[in-house]
PDB file of C-alpha atoms in Angstrom:
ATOM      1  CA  UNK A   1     -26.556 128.756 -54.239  1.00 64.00           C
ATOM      2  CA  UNK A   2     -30.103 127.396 -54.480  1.00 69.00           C
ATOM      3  CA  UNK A   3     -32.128 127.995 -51.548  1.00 76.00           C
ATOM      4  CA  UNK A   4     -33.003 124.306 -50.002  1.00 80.00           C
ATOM      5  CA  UNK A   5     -36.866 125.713 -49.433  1.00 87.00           C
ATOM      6  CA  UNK A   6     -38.138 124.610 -53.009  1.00 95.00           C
ATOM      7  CA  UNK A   7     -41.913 123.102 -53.673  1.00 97.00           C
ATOM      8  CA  UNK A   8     -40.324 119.381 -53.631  1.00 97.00           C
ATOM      9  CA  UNK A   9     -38.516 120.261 -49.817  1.00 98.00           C
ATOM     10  CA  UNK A  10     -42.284 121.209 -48.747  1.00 98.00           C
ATOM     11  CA  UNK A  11     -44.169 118.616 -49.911  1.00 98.00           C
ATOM     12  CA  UNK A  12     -41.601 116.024 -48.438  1.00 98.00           C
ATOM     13  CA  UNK A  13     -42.472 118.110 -44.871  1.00 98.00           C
ATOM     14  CA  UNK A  14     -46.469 116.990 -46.370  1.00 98.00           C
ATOM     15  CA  UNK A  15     -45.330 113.757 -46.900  1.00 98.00           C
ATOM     16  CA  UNK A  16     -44.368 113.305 -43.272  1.00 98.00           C
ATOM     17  CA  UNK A  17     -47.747 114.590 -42.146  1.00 98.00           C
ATOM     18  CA  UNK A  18     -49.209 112.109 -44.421  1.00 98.00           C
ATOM     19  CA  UNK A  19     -47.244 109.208 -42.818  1.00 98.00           C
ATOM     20  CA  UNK A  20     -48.637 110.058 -39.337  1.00 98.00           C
ATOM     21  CA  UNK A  21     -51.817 109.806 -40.764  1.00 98.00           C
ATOM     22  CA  UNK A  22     -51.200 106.633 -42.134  1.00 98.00           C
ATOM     23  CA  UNK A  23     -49.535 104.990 -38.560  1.00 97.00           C
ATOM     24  CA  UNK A  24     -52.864 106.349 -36.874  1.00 97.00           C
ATOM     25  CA  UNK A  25     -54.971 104.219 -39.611  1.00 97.00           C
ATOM     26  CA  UNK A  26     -56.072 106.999 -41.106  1.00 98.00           C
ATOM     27  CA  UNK A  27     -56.432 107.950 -44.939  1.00 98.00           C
ATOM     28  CA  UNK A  28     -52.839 109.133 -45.063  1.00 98.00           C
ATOM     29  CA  UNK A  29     -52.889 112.787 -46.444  1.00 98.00           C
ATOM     30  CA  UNK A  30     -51.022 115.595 -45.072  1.00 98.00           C
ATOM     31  CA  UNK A  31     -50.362 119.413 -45.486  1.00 98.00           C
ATOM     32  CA  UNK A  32     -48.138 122.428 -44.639  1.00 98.00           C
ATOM     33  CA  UNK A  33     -49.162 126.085 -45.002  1.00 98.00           C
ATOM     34  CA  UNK A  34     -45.917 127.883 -45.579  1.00 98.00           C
ATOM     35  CA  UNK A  35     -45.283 131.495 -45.506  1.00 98.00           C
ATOM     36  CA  UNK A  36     -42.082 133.545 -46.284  1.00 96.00           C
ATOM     37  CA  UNK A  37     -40.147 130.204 -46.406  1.00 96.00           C
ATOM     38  CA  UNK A  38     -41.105 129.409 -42.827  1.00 97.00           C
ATOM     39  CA  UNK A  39     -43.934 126.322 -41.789  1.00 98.00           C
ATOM     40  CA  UNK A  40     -46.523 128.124 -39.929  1.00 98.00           C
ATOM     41  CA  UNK A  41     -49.117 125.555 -39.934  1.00 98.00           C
ATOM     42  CA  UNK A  42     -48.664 121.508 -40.286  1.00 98.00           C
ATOM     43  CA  UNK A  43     -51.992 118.603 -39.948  1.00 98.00           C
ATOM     44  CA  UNK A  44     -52.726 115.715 -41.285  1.00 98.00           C
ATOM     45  CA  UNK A  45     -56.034 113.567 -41.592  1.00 98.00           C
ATOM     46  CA  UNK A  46     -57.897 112.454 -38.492  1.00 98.00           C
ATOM     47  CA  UNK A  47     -61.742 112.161 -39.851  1.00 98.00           C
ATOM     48  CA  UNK A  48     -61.847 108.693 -38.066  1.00 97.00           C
ATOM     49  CA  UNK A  49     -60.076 109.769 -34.655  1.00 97.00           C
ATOM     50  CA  UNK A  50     -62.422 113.022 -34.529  1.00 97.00           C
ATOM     51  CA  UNK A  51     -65.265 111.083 -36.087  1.00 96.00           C
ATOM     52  CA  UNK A  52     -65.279 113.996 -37.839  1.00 98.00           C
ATOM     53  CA  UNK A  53     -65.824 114.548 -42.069  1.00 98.00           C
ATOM     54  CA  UNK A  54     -64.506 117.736 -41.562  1.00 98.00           C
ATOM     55  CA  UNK A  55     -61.143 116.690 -40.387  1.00 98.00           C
ATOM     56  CA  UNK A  56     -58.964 116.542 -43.504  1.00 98.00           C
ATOM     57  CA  UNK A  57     -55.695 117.589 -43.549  1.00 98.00           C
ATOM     58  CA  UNK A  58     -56.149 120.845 -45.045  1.00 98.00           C
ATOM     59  CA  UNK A  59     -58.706 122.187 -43.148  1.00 98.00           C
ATOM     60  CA  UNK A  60     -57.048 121.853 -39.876  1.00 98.00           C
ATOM     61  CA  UNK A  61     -54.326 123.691 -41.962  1.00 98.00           C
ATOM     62  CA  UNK A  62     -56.020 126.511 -43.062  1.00 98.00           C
ATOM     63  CA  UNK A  63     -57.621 126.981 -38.920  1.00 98.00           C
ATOM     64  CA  UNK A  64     -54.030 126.760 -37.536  1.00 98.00           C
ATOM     65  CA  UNK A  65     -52.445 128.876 -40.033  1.00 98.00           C
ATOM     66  CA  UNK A  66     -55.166 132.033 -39.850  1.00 98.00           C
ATOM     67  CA  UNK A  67     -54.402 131.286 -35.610  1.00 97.00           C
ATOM     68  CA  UNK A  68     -50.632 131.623 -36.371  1.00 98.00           C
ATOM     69  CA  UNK A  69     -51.045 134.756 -38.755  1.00 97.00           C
ATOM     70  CA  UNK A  70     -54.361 136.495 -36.424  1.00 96.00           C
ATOM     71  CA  UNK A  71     -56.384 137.028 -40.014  1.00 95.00           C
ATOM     72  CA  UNK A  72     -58.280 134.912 -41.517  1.00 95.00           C
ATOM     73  CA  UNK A  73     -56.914 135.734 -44.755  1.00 98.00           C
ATOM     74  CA  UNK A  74     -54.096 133.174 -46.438  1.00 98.00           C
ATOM     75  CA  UNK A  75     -52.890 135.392 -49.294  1.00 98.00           C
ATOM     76  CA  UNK A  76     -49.175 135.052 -48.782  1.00 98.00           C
ATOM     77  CA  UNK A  77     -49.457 131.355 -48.386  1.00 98.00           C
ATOM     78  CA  UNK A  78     -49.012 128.039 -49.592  1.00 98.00           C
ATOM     79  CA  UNK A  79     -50.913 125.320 -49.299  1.00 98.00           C
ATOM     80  CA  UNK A  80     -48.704 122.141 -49.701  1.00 98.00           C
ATOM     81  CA  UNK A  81     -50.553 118.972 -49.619  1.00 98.00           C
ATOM     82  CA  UNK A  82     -50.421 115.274 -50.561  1.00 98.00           C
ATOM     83  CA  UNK A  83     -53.892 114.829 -52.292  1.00 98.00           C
ATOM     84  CA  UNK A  84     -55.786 117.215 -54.573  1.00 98.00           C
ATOM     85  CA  UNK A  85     -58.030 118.512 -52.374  1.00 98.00           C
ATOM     86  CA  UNK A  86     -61.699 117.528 -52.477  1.00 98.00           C
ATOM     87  CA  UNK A  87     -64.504 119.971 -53.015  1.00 98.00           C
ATOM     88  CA  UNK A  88     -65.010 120.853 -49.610  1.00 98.00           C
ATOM     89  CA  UNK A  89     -60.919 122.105 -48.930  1.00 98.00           C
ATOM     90  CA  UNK A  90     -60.952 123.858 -52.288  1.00 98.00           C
ATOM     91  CA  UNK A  91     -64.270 125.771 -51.239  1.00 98.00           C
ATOM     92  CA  UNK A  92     -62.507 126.612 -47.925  1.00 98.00           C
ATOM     93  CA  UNK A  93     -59.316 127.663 -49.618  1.00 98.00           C
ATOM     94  CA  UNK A  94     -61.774 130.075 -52.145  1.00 98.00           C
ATOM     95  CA  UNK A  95     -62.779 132.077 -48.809  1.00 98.00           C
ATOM     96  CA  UNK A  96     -59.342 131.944 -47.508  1.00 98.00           C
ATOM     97  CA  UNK A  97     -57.838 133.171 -50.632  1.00 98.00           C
ATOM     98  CA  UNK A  98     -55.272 131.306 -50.425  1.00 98.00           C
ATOM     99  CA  UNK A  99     -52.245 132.298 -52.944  1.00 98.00           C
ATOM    100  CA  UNK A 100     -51.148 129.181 -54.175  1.00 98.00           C
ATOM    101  CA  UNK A 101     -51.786 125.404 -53.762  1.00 98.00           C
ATOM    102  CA  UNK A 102     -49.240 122.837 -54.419  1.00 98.00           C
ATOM    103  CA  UNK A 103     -50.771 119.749 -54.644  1.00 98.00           C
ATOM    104  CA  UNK A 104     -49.140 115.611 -54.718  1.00 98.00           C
ATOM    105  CA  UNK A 105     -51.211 112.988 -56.307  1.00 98.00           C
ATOM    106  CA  UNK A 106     -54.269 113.657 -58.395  1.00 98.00           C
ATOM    107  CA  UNK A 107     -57.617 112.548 -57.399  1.00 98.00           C
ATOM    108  CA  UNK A 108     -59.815 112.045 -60.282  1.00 97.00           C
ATOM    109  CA  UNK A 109     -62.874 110.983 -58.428  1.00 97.00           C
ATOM    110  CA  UNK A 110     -63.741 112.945 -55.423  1.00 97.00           C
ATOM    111  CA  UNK A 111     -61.144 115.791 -56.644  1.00 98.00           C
ATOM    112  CA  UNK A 112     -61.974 119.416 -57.345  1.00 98.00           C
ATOM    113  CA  UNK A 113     -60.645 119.397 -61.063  1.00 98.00           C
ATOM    114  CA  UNK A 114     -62.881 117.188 -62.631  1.00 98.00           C
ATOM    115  CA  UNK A 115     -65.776 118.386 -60.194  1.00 98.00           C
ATOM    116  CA  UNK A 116     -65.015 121.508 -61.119  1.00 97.00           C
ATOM    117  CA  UNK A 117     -64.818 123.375 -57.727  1.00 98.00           C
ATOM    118  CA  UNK A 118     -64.030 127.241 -58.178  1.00 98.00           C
ATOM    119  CA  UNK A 119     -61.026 128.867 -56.671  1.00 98.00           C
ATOM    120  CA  UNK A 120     -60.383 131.750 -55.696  1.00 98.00           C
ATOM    121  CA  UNK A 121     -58.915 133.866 -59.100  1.00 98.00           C
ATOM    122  CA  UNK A 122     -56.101 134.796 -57.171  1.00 98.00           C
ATOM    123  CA  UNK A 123     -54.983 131.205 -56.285  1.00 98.00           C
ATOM    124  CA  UNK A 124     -52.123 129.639 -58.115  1.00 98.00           C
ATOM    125  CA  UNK A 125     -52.255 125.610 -58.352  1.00 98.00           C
ATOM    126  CA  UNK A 126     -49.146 123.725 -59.350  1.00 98.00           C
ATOM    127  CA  UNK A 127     -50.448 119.949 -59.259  1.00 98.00           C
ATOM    128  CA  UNK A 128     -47.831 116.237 -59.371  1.00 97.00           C
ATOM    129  CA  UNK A 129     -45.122 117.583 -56.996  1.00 98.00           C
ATOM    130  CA  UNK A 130     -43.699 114.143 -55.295  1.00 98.00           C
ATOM    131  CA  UNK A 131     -46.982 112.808 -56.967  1.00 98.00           C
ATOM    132  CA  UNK A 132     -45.487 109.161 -56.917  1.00 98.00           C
ATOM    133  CA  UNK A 133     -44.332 108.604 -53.088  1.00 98.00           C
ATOM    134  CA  UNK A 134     -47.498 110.526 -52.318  1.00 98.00           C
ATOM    135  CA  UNK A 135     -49.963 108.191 -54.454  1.00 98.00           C
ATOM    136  CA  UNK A 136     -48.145 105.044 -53.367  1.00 98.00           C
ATOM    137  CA  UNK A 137     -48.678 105.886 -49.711  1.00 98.00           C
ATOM    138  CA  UNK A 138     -52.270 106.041 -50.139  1.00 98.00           C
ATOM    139  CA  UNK A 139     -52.538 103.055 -52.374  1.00 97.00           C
ATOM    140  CA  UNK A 140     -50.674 100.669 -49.696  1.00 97.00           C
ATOM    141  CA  UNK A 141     -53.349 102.463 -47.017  1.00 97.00           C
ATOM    142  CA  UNK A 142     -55.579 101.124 -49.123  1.00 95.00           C
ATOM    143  CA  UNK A 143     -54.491  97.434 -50.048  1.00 94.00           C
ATOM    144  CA  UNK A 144     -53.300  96.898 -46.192  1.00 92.00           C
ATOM    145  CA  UNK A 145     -56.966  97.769 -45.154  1.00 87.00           C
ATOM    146  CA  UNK A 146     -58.533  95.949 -47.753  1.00 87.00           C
ATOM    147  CA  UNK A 147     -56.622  92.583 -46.213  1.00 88.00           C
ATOM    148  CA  UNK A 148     -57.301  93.633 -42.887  1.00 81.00           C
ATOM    149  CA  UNK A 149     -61.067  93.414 -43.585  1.00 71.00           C
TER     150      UNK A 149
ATOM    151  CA  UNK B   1    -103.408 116.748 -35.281  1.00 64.00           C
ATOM    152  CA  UNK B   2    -100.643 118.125 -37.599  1.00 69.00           C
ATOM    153  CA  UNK B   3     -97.238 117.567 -35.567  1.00 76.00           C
ATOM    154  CA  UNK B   4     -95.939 120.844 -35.091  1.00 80.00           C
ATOM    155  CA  UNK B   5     -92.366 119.624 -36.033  1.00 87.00           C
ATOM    156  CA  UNK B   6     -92.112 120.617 -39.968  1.00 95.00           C
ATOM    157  CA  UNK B   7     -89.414 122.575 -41.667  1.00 97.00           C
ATOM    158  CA  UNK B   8     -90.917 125.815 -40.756  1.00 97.00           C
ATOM    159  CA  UNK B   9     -90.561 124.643 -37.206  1.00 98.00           C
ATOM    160  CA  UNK B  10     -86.989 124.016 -37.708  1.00 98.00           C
ATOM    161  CA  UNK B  11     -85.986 126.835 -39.864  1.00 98.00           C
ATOM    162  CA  UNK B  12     -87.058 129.456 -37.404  1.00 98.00           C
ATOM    163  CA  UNK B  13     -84.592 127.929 -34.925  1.00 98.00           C
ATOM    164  CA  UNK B  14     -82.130 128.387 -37.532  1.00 98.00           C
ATOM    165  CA  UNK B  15     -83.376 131.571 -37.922  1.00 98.00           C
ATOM    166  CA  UNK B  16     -82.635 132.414 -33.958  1.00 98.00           C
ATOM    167  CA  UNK B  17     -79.258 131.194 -34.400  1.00 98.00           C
ATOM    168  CA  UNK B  18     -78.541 133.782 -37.478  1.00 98.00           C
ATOM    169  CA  UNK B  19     -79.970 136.456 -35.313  1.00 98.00           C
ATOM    170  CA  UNK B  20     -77.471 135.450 -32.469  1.00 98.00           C
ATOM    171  CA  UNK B  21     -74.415 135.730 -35.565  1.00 98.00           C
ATOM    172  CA  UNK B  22     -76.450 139.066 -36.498  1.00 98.00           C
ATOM    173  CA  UNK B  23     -75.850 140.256 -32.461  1.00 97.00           C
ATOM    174  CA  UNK B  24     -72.364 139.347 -32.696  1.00 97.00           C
ATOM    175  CA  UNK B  25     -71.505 141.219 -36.422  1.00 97.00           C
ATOM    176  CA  UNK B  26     -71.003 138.237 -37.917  1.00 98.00           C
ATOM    177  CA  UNK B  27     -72.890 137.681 -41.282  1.00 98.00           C
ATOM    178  CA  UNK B  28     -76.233 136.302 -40.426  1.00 98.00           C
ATOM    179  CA  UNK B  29     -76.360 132.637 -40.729  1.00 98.00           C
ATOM    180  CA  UNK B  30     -77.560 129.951 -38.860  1.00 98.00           C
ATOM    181  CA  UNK B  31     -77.840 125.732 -39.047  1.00 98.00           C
ATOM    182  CA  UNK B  32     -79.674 123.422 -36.602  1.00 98.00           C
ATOM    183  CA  UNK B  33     -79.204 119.499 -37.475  1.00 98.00           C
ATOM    184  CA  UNK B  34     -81.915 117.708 -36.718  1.00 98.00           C
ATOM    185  CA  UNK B  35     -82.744 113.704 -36.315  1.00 98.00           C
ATOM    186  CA  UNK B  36     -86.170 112.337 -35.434  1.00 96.00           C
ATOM    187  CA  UNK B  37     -87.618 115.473 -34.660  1.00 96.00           C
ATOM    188  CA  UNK B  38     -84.949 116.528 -32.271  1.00 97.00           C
ATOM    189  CA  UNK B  39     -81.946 119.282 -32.839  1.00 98.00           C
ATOM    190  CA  UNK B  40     -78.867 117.283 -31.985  1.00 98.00           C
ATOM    191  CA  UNK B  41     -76.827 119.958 -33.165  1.00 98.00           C
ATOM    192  CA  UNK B  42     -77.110 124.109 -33.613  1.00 98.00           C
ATOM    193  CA  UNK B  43     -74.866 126.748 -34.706  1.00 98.00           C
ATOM    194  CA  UNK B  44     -73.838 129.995 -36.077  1.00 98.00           C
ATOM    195  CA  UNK B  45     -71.685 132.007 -38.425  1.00 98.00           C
ATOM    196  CA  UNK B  46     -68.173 133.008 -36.555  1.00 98.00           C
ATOM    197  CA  UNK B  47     -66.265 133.375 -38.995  1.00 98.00           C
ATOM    198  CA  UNK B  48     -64.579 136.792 -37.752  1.00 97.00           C
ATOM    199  CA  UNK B  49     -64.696 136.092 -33.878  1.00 97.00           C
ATOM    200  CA  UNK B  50     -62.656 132.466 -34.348  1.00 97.00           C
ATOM    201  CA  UNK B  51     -60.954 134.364 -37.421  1.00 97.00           C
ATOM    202  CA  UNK B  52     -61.444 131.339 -39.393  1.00 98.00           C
ATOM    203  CA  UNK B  53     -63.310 130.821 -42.796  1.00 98.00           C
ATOM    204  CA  UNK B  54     -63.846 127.512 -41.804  1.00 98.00           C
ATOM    205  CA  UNK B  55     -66.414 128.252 -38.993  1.00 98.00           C
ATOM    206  CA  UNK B  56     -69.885 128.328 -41.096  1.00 98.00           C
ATOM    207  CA  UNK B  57     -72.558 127.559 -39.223  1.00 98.00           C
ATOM    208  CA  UNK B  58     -72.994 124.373 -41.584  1.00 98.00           C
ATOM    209  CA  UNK B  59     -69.665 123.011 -40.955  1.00 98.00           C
ATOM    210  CA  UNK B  60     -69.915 123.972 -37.086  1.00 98.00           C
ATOM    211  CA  UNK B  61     -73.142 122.174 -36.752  1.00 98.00           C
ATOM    212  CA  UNK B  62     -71.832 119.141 -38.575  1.00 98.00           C
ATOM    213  CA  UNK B  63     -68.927 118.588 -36.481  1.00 98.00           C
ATOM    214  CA  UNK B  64     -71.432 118.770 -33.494  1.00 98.00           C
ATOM    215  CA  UNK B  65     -73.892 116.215 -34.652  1.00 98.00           C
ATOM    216  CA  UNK B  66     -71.506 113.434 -35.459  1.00 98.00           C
ATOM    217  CA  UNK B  67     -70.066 114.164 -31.892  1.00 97.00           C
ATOM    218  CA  UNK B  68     -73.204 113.642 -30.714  1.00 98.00           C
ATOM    219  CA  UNK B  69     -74.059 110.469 -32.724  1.00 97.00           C
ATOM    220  CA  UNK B  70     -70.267 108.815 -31.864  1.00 96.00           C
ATOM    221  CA  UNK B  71     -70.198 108.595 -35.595  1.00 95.00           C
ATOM    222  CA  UNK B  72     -69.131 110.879 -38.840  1.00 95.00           C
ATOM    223  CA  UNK B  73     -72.331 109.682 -40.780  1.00 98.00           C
ATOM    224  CA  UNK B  74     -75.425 112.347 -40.909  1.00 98.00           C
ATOM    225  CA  UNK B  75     -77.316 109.813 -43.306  1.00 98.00           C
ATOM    226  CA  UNK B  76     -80.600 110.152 -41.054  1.00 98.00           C
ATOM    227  CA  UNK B  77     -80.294 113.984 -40.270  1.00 98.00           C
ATOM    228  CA  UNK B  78     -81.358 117.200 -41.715  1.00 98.00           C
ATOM    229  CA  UNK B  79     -79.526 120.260 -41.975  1.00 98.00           C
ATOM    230  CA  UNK B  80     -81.937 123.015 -42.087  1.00 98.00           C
ATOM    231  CA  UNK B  81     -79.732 126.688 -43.327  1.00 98.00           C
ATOM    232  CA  UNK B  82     -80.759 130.230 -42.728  1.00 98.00           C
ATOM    233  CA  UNK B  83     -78.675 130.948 -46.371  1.00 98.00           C
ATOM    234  CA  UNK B  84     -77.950 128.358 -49.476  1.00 98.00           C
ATOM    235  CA  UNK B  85     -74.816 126.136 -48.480  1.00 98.00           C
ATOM    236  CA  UNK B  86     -71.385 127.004 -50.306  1.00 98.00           C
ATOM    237  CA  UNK B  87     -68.828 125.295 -52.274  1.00 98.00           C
ATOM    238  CA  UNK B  88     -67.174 124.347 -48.969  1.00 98.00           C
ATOM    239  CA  UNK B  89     -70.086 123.181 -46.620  1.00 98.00           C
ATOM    240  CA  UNK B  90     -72.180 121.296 -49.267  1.00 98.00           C
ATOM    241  CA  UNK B  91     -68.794 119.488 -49.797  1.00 98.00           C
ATOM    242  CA  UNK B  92     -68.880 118.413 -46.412  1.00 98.00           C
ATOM    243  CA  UNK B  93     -72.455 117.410 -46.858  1.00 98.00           C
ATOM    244  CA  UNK B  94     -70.964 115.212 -49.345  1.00 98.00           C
ATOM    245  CA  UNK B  95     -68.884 113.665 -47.278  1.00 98.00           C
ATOM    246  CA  UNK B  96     -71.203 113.711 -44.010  1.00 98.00           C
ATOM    247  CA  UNK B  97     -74.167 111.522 -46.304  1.00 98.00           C
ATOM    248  CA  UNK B  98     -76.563 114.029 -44.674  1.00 98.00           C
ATOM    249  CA  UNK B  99     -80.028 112.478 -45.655  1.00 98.00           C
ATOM    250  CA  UNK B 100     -81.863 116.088 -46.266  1.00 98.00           C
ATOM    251  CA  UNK B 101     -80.485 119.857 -46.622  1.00 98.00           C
ATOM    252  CA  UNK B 102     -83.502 122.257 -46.176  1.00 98.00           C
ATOM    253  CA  UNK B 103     -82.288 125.946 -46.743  1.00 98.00           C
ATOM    254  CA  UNK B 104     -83.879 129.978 -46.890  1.00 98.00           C
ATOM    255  CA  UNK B 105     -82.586 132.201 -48.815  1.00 98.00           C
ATOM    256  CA  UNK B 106     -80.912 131.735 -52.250  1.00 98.00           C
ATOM    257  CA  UNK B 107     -77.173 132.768 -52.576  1.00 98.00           C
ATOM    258  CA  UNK B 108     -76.643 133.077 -56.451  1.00 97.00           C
ATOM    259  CA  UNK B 109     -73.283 134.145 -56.198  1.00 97.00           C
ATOM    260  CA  UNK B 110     -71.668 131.699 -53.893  1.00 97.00           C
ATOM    261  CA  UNK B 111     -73.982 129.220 -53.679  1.00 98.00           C
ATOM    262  CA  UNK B 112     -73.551 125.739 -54.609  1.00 98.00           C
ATOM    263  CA  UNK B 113     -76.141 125.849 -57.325  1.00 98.00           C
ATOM    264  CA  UNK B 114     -75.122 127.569 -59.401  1.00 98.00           C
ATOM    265  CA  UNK B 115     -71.238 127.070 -58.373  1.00 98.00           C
ATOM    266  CA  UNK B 116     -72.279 122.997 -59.275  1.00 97.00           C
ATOM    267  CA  UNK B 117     -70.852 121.531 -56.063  1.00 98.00           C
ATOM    268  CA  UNK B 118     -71.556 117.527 -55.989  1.00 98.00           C
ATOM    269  CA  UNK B 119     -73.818 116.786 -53.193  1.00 98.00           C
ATOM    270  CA  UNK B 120     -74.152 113.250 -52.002  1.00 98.00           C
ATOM    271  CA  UNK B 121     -76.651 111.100 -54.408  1.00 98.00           C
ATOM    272  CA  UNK B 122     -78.815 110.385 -51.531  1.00 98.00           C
ATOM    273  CA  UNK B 123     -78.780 114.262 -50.705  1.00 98.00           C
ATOM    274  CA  UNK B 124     -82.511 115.433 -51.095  1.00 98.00           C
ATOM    275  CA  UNK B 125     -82.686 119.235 -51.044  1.00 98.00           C
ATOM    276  CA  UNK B 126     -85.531 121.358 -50.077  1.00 98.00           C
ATOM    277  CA  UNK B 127     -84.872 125.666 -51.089  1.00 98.00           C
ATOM    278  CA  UNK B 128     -86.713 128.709 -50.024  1.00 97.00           C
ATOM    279  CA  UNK B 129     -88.352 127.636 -46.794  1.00 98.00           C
ATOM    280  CA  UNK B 130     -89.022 131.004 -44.799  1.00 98.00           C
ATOM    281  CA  UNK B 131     -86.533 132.365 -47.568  1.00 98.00           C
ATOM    282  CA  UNK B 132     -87.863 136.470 -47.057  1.00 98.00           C
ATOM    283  CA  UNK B 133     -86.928 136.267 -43.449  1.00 98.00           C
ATOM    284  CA  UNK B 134     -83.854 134.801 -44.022  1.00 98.00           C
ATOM    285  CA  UNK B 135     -82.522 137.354 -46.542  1.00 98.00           C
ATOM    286  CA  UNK B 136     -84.267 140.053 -45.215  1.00 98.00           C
ATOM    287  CA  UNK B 137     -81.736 139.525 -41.711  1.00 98.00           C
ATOM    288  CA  UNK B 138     -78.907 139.309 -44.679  1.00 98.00           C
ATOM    289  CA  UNK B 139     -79.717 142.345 -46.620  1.00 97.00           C
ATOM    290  CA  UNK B 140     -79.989 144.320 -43.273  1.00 97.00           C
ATOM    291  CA  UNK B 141     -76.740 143.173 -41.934  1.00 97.00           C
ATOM    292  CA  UNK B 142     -75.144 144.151 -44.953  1.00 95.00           C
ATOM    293  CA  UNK B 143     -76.629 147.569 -45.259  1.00 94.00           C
ATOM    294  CA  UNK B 144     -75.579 148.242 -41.626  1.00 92.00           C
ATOM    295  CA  UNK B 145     -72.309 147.649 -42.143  1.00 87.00           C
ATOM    296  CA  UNK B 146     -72.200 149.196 -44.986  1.00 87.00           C
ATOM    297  CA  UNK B 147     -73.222 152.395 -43.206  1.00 88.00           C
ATOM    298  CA  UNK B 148     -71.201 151.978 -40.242  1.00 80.00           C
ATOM    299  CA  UNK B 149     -68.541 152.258 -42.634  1.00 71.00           C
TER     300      UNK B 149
END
């Protein structure tokens, strides 16, 4: 039998993250950090509640997760999250040395492909997982907030 | 008379705050955030005592100035830097819009720089300001521990 705990059943966990985010008017992204099959860290974006830039999703990840583990050192984790991470969370993931990122919808601007950010060599990426649900949530974000203004 | 607040001024209170991460065997580096000549925000590596690769003393000190502005916006500060920001914290410079980064001592290896991280357009940089002092508390943190080990 398959095991249930693929890439797609972690990012959907992401996805909910990313919906809190979005019901607290925030720019809905989300992540897990999963080890060994098991969720030892979940956050999702709350730069506007904390009034705080360093507030995404996946840094708040990356804290709770070296808390869970007592290192600071992600190696045997995975990084699930809704939006390519930006420049800043893919420097952070370099020190943590994080073992793989699995990433949603691309982000072609303020992304760390095209800008070229440098992982850490040991770091796996596997990028579009749920790319679709996880791109449309941020584009409604964004066209309910444009109207609102 | 010459006001006595200029980046010198500031970077030696950076400077105290590495010395304080130097106390506490953490790598050496400190940050002060500064706007209209006053430090609204100050900090230190702790990267080992919060186990956390998060906790520069950049990021740190950014997270306590916009607390102390009531807004996520550094466009008006400075971030003076015992050591050259990395891929990570000049990221979050991007975000932040911090007006002026002033830091000492090089980092070739990890450095943005060289790396290429994005900084904000309306970034200005200023490098090397009391840059021997600054390394020199570097090189002879790492050459203790080297021999403790």
């Amino acid at each position: 039998m398959e095991s249930p705990f693929n890439d797609t059943y972690f990012m959907k966990r992401a996805l909910q993250e990313a919906e809190m985010a979005f019901e607290k008017g925030e720019v809905p992204v989300g992540a897990v950090i999963v080890c060994k099959d098991q969720i030892i860290a979940r956050a999702h974006n709350l730069t506007e509640m904390l009034n705080d830039v360093t507030a995404h999703a996946e840094m708040q990840a990356f804290t709770a997760a070296a808390d869970f583990l007592g290192g600071k050192y992600l190696k045997d984790c995975t990084l699930y999250v809704t939006l390519e991470p930006c420049q800043m969370c893919a420097g952070a993931s370099y020190w943590a040395q994080i073992g793989k990122i699995v990433f949603g919808a691309r982000d072609d601007q303020r992304g760390y492909i095209n800008l070229e950010t440098k992982l850490h060599p040991k770091t796996k990426i596997v990028g579009g997982v749920l790319e679709e649900e996880c791109g449309k949530l941020l584009t409604r974000f964004f066209i309910e907030k444009r109207n609102l203004n």
